[in-house]
mmCIF file of C-alpha atoms and ligand atoms in Angstrom:
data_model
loop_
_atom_site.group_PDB
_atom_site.id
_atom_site.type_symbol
_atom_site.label_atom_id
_atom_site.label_comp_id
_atom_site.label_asym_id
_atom_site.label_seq_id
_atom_site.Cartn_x
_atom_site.Cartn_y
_atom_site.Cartn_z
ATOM 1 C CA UNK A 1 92.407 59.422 -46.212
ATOM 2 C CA UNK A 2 90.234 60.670 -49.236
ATOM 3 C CA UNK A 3 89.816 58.282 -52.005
ATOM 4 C CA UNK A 4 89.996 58.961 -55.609
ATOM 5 C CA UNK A 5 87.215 61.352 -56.759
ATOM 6 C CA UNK A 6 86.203 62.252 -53.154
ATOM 7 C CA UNK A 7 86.097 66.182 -52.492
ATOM 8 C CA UNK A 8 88.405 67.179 -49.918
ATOM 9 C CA UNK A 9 86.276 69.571 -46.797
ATOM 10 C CA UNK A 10 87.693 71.283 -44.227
ATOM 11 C CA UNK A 11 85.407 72.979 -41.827
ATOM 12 C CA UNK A 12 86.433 74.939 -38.952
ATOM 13 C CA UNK A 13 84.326 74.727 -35.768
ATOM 14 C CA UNK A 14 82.777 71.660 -35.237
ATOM 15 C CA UNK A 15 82.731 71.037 -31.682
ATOM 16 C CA UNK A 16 79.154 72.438 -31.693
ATOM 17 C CA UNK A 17 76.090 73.609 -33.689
ATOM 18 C CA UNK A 18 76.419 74.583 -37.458
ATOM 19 C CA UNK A 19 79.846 73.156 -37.923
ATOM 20 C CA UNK A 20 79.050 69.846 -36.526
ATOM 21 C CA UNK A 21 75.619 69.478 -38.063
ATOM 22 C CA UNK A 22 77.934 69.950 -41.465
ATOM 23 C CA UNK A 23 80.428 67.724 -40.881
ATOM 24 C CA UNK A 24 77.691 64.955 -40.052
ATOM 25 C CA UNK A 25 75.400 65.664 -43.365
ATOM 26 C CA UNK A 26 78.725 65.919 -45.302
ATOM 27 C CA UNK A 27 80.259 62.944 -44.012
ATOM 28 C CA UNK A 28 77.473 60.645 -43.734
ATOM 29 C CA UNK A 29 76.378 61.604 -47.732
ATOM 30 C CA UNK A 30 74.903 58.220 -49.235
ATOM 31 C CA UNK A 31 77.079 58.382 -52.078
ATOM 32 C CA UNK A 32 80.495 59.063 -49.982
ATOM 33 C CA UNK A 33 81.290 61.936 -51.956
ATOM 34 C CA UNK A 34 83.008 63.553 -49.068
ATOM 35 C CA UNK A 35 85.929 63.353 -47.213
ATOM 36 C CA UNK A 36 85.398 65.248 -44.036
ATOM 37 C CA UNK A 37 88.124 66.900 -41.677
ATOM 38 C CA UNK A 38 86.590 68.211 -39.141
ATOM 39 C CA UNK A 39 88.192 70.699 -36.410
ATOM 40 C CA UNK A 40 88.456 72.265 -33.174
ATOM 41 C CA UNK A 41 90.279 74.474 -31.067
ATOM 42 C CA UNK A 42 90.257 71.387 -28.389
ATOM 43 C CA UNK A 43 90.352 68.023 -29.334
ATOM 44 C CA UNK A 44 88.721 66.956 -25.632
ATOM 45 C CA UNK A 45 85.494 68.330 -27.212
ATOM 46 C CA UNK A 46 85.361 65.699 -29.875
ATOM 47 C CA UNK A 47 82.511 63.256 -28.756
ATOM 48 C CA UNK A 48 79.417 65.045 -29.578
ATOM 49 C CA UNK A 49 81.090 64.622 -33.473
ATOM 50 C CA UNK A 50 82.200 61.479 -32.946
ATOM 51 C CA UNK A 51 78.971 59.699 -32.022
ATOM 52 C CA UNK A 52 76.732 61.830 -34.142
ATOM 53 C CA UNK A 53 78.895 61.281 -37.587
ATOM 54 C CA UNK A 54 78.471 57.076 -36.402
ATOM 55 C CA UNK A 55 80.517 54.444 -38.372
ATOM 56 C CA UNK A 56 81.873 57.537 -40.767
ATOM 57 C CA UNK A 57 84.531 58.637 -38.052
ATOM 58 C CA UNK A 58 87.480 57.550 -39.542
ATOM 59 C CA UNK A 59 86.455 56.242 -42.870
ATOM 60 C CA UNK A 60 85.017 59.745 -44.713
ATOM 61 C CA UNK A 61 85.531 61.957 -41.175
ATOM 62 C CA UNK A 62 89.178 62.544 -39.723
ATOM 63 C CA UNK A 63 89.820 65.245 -36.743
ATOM 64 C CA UNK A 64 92.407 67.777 -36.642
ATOM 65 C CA UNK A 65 93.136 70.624 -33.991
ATOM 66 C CA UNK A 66 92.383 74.296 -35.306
ATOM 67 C CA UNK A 67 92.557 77.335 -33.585
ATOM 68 C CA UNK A 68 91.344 79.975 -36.267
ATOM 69 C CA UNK A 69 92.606 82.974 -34.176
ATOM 70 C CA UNK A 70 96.293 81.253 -34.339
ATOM 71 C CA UNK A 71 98.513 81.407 -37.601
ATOM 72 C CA UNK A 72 100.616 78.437 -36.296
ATOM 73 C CA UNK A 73 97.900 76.409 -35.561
ATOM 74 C CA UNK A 74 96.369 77.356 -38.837
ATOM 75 C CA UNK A 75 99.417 76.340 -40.852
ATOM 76 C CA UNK A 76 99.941 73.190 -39.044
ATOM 77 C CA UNK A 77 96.959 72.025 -39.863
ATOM 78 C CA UNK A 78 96.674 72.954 -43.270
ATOM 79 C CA UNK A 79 100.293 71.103 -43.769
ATOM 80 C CA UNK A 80 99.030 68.009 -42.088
ATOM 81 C CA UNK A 81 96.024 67.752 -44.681
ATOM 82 C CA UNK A 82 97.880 65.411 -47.345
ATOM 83 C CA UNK A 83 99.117 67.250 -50.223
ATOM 84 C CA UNK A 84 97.220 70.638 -48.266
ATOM 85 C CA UNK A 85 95.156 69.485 -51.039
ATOM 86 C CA UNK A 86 91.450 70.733 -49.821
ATOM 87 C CA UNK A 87 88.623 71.168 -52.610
ATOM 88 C CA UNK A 88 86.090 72.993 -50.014
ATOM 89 C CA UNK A 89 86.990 75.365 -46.862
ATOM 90 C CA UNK A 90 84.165 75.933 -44.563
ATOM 91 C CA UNK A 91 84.560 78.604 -42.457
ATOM 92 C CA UNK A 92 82.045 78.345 -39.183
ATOM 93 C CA UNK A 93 83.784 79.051 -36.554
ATOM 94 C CA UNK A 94 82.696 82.085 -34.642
ATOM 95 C CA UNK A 95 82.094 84.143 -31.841
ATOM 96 C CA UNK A 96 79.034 86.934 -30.618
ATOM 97 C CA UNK A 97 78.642 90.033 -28.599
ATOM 98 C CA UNK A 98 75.809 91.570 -27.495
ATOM 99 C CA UNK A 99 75.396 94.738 -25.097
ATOM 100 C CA UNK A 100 75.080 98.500 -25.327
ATOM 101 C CA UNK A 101 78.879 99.463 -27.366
ATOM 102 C CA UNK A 102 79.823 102.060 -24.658
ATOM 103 C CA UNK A 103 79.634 99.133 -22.112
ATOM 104 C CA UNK A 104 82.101 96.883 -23.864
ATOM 105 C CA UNK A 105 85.695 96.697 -23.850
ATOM 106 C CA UNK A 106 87.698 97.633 -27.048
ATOM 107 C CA UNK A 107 89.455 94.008 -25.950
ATOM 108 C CA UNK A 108 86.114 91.821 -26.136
ATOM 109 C CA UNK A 109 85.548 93.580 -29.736
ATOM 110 C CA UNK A 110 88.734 92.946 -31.129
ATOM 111 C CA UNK A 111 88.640 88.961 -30.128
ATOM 112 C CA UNK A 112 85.399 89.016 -32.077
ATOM 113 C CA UNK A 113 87.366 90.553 -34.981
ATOM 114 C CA UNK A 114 89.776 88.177 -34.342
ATOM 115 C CA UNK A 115 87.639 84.988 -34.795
ATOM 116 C CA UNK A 116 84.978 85.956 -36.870
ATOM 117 C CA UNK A 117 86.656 88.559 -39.554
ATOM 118 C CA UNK A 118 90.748 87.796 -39.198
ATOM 119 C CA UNK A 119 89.998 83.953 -38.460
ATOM 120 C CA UNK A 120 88.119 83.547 -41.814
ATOM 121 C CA UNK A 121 91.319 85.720 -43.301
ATOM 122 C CA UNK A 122 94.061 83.368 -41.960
ATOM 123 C CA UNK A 123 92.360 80.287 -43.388
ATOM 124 C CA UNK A 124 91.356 81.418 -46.763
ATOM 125 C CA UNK A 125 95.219 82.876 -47.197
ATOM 126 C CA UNK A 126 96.492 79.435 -46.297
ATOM 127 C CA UNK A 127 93.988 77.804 -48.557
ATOM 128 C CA UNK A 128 93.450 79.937 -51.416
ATOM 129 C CA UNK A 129 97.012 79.713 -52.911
ATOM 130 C CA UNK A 130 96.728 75.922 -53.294
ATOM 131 C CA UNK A 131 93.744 76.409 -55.110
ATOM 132 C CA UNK A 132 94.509 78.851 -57.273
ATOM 133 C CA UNK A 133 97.577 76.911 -58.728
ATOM 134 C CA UNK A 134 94.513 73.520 -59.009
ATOM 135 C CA UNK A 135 92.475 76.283 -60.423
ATOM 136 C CA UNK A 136 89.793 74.734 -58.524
ATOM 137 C CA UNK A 137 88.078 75.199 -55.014
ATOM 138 C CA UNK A 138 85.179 76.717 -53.057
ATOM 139 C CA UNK A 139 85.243 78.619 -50.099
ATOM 140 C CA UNK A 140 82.178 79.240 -47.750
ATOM 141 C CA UNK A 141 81.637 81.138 -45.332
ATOM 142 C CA UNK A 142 78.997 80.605 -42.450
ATOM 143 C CA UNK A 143 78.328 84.890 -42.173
ATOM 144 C CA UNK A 144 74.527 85.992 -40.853
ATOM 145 C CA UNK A 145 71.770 88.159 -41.694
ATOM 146 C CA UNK A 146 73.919 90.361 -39.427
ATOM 147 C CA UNK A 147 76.100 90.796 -42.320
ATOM 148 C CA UNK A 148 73.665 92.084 -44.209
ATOM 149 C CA UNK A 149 72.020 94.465 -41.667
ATOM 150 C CA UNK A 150 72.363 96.162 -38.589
ATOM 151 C CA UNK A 151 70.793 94.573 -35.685
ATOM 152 C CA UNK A 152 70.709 96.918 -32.340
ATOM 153 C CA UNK A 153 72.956 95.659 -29.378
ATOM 154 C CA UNK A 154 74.519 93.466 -31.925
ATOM 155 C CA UNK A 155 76.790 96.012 -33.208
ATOM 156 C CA UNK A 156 79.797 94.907 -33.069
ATOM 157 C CA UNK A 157 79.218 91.241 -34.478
ATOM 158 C CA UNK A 158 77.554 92.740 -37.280
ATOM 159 C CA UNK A 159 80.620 94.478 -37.936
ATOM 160 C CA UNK A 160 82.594 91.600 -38.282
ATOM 161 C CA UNK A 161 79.729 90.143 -40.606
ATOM 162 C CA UNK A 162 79.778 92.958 -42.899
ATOM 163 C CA UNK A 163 83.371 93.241 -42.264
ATOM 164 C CA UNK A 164 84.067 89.257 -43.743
ATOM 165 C CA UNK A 165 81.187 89.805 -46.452
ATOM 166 C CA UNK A 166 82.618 92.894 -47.968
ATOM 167 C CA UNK A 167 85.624 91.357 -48.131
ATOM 168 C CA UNK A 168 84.543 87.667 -49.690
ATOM 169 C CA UNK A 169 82.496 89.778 -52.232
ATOM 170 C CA UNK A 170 85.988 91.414 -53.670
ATOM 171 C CA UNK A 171 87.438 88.164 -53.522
ATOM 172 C CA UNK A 172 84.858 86.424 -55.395
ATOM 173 C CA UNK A 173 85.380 88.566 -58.160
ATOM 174 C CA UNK A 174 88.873 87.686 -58.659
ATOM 175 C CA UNK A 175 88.745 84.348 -57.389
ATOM 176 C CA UNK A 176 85.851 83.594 -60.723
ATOM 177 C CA UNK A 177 89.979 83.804 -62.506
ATOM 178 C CA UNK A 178 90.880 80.794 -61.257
ATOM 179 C CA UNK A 179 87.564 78.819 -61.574
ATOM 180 C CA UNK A 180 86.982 78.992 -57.757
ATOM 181 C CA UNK A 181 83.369 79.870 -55.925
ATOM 182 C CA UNK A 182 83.245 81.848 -53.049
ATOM 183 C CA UNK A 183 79.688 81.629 -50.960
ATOM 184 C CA UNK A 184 78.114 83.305 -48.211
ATOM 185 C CA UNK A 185 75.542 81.369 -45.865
ATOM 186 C CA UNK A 186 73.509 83.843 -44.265
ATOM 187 C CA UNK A 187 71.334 82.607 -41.262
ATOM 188 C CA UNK A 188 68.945 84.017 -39.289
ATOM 189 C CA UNK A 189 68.310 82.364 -35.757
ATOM 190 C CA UNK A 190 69.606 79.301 -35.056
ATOM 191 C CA UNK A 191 68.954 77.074 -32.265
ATOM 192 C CA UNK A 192 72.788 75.732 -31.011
ATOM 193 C CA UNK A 193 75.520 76.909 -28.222
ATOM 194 C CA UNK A 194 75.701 80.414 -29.814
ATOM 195 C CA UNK A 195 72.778 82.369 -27.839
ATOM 196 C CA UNK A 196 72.858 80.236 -24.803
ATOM 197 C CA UNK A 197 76.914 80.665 -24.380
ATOM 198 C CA UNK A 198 75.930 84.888 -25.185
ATOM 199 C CA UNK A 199 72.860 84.593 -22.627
ATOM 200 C CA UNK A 200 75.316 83.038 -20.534
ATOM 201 C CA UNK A 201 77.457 86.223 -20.774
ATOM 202 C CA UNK A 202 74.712 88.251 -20.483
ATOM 203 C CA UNK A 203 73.688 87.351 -17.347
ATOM 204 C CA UNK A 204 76.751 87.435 -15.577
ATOM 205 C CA UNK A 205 77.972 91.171 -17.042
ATOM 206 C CA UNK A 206 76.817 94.608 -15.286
ATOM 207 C CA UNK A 207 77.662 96.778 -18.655
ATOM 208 C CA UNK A 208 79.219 99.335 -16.486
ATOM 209 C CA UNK A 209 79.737 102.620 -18.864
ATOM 210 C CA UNK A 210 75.899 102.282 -20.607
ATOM 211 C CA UNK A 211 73.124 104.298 -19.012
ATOM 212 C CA UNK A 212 70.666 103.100 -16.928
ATOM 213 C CA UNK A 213 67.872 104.306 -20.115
ATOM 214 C CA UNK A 214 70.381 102.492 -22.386
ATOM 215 C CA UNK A 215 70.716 99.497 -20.426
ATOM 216 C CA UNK A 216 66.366 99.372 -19.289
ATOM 217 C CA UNK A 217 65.738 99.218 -23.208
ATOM 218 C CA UNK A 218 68.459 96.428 -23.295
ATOM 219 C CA UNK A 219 66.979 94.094 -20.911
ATOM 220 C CA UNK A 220 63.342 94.624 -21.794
ATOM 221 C CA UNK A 221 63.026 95.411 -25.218
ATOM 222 C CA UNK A 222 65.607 93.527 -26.504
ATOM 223 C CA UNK A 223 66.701 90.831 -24.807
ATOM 224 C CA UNK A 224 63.184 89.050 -24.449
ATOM 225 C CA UNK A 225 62.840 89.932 -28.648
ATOM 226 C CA UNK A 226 65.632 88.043 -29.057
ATOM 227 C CA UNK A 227 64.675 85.363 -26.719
ATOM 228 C CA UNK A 228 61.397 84.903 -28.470
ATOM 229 C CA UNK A 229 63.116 85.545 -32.204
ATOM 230 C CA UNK A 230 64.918 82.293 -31.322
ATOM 231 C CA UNK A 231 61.784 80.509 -29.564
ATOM 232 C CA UNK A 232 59.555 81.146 -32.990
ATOM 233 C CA UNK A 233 61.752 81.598 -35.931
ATOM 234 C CA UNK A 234 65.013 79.625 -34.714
ATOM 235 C CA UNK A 235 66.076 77.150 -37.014
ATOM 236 C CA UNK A 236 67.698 73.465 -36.581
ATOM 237 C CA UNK A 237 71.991 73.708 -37.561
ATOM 238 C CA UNK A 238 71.083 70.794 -39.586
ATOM 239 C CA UNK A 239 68.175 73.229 -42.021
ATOM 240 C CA UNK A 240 71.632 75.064 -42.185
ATOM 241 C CA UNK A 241 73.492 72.151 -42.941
ATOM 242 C CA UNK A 242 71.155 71.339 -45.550
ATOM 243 C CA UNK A 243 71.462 74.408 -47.480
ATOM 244 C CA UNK A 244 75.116 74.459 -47.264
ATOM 245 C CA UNK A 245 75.053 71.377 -48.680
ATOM 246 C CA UNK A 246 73.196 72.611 -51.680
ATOM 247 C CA UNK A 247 75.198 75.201 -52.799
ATOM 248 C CA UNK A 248 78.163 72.922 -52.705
ATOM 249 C CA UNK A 249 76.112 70.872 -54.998
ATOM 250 C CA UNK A 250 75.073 74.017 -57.475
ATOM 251 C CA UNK A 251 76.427 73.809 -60.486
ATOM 252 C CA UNK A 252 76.869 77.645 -60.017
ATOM 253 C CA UNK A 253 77.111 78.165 -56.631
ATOM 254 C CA UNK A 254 75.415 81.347 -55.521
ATOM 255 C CA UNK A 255 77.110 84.206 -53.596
ATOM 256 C CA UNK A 256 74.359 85.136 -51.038
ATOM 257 C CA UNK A 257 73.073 82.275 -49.758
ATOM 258 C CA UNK A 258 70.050 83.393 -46.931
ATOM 259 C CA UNK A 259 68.633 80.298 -44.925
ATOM 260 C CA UNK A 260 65.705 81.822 -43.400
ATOM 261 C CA UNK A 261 62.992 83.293 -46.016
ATOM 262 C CA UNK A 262 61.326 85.187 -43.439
ATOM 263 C CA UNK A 263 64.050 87.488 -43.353
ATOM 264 C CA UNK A 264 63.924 88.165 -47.183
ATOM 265 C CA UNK A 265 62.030 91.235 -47.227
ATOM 266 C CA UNK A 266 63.811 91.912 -44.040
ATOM 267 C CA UNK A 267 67.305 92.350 -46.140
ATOM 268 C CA UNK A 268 64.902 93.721 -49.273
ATOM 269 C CA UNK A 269 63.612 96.542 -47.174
ATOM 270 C CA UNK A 270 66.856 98.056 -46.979
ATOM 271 C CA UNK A 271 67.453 97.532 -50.803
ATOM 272 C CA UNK A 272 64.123 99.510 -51.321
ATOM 273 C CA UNK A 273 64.942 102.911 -50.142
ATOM 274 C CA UNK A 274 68.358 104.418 -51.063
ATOM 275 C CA UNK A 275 68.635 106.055 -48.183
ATOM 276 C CA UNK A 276 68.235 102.997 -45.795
ATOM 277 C CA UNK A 277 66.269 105.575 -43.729
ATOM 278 C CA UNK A 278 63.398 102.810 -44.395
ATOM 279 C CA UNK A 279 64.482 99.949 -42.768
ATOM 280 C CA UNK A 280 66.457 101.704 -39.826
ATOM 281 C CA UNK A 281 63.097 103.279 -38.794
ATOM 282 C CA UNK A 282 61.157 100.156 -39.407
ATOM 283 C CA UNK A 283 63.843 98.076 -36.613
ATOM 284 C CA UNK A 284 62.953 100.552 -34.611
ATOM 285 C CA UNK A 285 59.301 100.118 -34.487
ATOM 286 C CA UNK A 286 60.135 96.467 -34.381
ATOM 287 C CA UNK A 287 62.400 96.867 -31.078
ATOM 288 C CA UNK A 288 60.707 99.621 -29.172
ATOM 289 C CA UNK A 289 56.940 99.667 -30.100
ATOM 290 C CA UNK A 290 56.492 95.679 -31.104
ATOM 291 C CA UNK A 291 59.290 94.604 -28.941
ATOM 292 C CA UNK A 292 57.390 93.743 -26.272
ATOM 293 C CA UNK A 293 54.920 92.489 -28.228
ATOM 294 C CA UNK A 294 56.486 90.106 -30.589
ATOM 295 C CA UNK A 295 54.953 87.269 -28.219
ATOM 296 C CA UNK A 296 56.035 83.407 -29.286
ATOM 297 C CA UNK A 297 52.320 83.095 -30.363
ATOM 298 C CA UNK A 298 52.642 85.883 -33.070
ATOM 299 C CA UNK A 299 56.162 84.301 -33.845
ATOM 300 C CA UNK A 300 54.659 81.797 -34.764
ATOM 301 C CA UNK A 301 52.242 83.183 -36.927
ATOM 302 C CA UNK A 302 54.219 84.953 -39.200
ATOM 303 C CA UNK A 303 55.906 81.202 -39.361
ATOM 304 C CA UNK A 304 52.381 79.562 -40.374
ATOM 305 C CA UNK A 305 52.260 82.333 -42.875
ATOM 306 C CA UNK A 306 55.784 82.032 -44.345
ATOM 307 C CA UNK A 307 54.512 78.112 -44.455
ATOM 308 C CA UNK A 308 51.066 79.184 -46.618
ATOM 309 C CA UNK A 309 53.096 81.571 -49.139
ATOM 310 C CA UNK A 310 55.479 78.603 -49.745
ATOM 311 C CA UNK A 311 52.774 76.324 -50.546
ATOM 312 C CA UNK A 312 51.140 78.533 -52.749
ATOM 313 C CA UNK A 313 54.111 79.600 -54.679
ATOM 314 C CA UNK A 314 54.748 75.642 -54.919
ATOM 315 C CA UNK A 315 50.832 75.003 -55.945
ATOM 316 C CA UNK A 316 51.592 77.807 -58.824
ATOM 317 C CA UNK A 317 55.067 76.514 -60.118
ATOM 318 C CA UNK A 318 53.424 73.017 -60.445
HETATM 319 N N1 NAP B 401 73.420 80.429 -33.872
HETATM 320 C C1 NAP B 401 73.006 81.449 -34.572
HETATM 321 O O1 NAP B 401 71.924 82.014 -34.301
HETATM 322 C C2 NAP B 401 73.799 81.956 -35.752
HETATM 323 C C3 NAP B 401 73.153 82.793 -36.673
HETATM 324 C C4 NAP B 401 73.870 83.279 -37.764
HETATM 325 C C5 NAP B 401 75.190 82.927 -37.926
HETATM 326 N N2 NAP B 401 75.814 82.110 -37.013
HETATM 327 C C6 NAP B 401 77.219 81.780 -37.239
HETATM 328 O O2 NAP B 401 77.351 80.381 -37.325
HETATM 329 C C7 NAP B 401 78.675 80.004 -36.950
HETATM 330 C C8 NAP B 401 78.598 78.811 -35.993
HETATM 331 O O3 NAP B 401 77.908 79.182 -34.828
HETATM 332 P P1 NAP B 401 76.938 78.189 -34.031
HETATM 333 O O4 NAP B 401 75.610 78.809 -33.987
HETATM 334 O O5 NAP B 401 77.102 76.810 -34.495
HETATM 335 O O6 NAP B 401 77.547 78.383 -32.541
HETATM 336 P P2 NAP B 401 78.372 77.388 -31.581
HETATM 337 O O7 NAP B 401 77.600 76.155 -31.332
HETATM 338 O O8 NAP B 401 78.766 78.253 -30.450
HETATM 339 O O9 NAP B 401 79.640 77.015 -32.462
HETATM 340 C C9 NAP B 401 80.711 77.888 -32.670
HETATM 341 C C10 NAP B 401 81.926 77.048 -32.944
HETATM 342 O O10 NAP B 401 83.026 77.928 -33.232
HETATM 343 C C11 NAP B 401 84.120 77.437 -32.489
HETATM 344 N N3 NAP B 401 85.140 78.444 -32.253
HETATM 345 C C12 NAP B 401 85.052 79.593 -31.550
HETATM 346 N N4 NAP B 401 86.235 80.231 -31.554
HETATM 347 C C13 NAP B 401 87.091 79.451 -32.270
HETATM 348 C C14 NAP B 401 88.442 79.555 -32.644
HETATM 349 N N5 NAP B 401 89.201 80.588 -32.252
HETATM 350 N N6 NAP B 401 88.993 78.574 -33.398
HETATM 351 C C15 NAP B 401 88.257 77.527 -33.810
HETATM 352 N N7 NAP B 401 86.976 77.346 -33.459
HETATM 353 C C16 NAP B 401 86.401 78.304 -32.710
HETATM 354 C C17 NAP B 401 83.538 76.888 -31.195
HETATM 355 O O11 NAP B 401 84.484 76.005 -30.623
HETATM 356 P P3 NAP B 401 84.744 75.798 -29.050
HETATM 357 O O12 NAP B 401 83.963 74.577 -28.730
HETATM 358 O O13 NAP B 401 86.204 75.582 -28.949
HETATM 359 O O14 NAP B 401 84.275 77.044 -28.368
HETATM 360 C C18 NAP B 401 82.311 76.178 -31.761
HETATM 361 O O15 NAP B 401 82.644 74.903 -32.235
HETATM 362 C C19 NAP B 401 79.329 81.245 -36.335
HETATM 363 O O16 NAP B 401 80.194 81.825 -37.282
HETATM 364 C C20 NAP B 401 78.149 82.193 -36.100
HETATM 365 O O17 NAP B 401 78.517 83.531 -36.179
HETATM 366 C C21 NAP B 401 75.132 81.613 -35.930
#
């Protein structure tokens, strides 16, 4: 149970990836400011948390059994948390989908609506009421760079990223009322379950209904981007952890929150022509004409270079 002057965090998803990686930086913070309750759709997937988090399971980390796409399981957790008092929601759990649209089924799209957009719904309208009466609270939510901007094949995911951001930015207007933050965390590629369990999918689907042009430009411009996007720029779910953890800690916690500052100008581009004509022709050059191209060794380039600008922006702030 939380002791006095702990902050109270709930974060869906922790099983795997992000939302474990937060639950163990959270719960294993050197001055115990946390009281951790992590969850999971199955409890029988606990052990990955368990022996990561170390001697913090059970004293600032307790497990409870969440199913975001349920509104029983959501309220029976929420009235098992004592008081349903909870100072920070995290919401991580999510799903992807990748393939040509005309090749998917209108069911697979609406279970990623379900978890990603409606699961993020259900939670914060079981939360936020308790926190608007405390007139306290912060709600996060683990979105993408997806949310900000199209990505080809990934169409329907970034729907349900823009879908949960445009809705999160309303709310954080009118949640500023009642002295509560709303945040964004916006990653790029991360290295966990996610693009494995997708590859996974991938491999084992025909995409019957796309093209065979369609589907040729799916499996050999895109896929092997992707594959080397993760290879070169991919980052650790504990960098994500990390800056999670920071904008808890901000006295004014920002809205946007990217992870990745490679894909800055990435999200800037499309800021920089009204029409957005900019950046959708410039993602196209990227998939079809440097798609091939966009080798691990190059990858890794624009990484060393990210790495130099850093340094000197650091050697001209000091
Ligand atoms: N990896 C990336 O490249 C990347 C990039 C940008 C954003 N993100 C976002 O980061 C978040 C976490 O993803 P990850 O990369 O850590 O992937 P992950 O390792 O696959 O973790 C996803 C987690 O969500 C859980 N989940 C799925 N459906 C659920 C449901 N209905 N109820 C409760 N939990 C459910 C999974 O639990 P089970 O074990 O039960 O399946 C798993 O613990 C997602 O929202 C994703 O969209 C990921």
């Amino acid at each position: 149970m939380a002791t006095e002057g702990q902050r109270v965090v709930l974060i869906t998803g922790c099983s795997s990836g992000i939302g474990l990686a937060i639950a163990v930086m959270l719960a294993r913070d050197k001055m115990k400011r946390y009281y951790v309750i992590g969850t999971m759709r199955d409890l029988k997937r606990k052990d990955k948390l368990v022996e990561a988090v170390g001697d913090a399971y059970g004293k600032t980390l307790s497990l409870l059994t969440l199913d975001v796409c349920s509104d029983e399981s959501v309220k029976q957790c929420v009235d098992s948390v004592k008081d349903r008092h909870i100072d920070i929601l995290i919401n991580n759990a999510g799903v992807g989908l990748v393939g040509p649209v005309e090749a998917l089924s209108l069911d697979e799209m609406k279970q990623v609506f379900e978890t990603n957009f409606f699961g993020v719904v259900r939670m914060i309208k079981e939360v936020m009421p308790d926190m608007k009466s405390r007139r306290s609270g912060h709600i996060i939510v683990i979105s993408s760079v997806l949310g900000l901007h199209g990505v080809a094949f990934n169409d329907v995911y970034s729907a349900s990223k823009f879908a949960t951001e445009g809705m999160c930015e309303g709310l954080a207007i009118q949640l500023m009322k009642f002295n509560i933050n709303v945040s964004m965390i916006e990653p790029g590629p991360v290295n966990t379950e996610f693009e494995m369990k997708l590859m996974t999918e991938v491999s084992k689907k025909e995409f019957v209904g796309a093209d065979a042009e369609t589907l040729n430009h799916f499996r050999t411009c895109y896929l092997p981007t992707q594959i080397n996007l993760f290879k070169g720029l991919g980052q650790t779910p504990e960098d994500i952890a990390k800056v999670t953890k920071k904008v808890i800690e901000s006295p004014r916690p920002p809205f946007r929150n990217l992870t990745n500052p490679l894909y800055t100008p990435i999200v800037a581009l499309k800021y920089a022509d009204e029409t957005r004509g900019l950046s959708v022709r410039t993602f196209y050059h990227m998939l079809y004409n440097l798609g091939g191209i966009m080798h691990v060794s190059q990858i890794e380039a624009l990484k060393l270079l990210k790495d130099w600008n850093y340094s000197q922006i650091n050697c001209v702030q000091q």
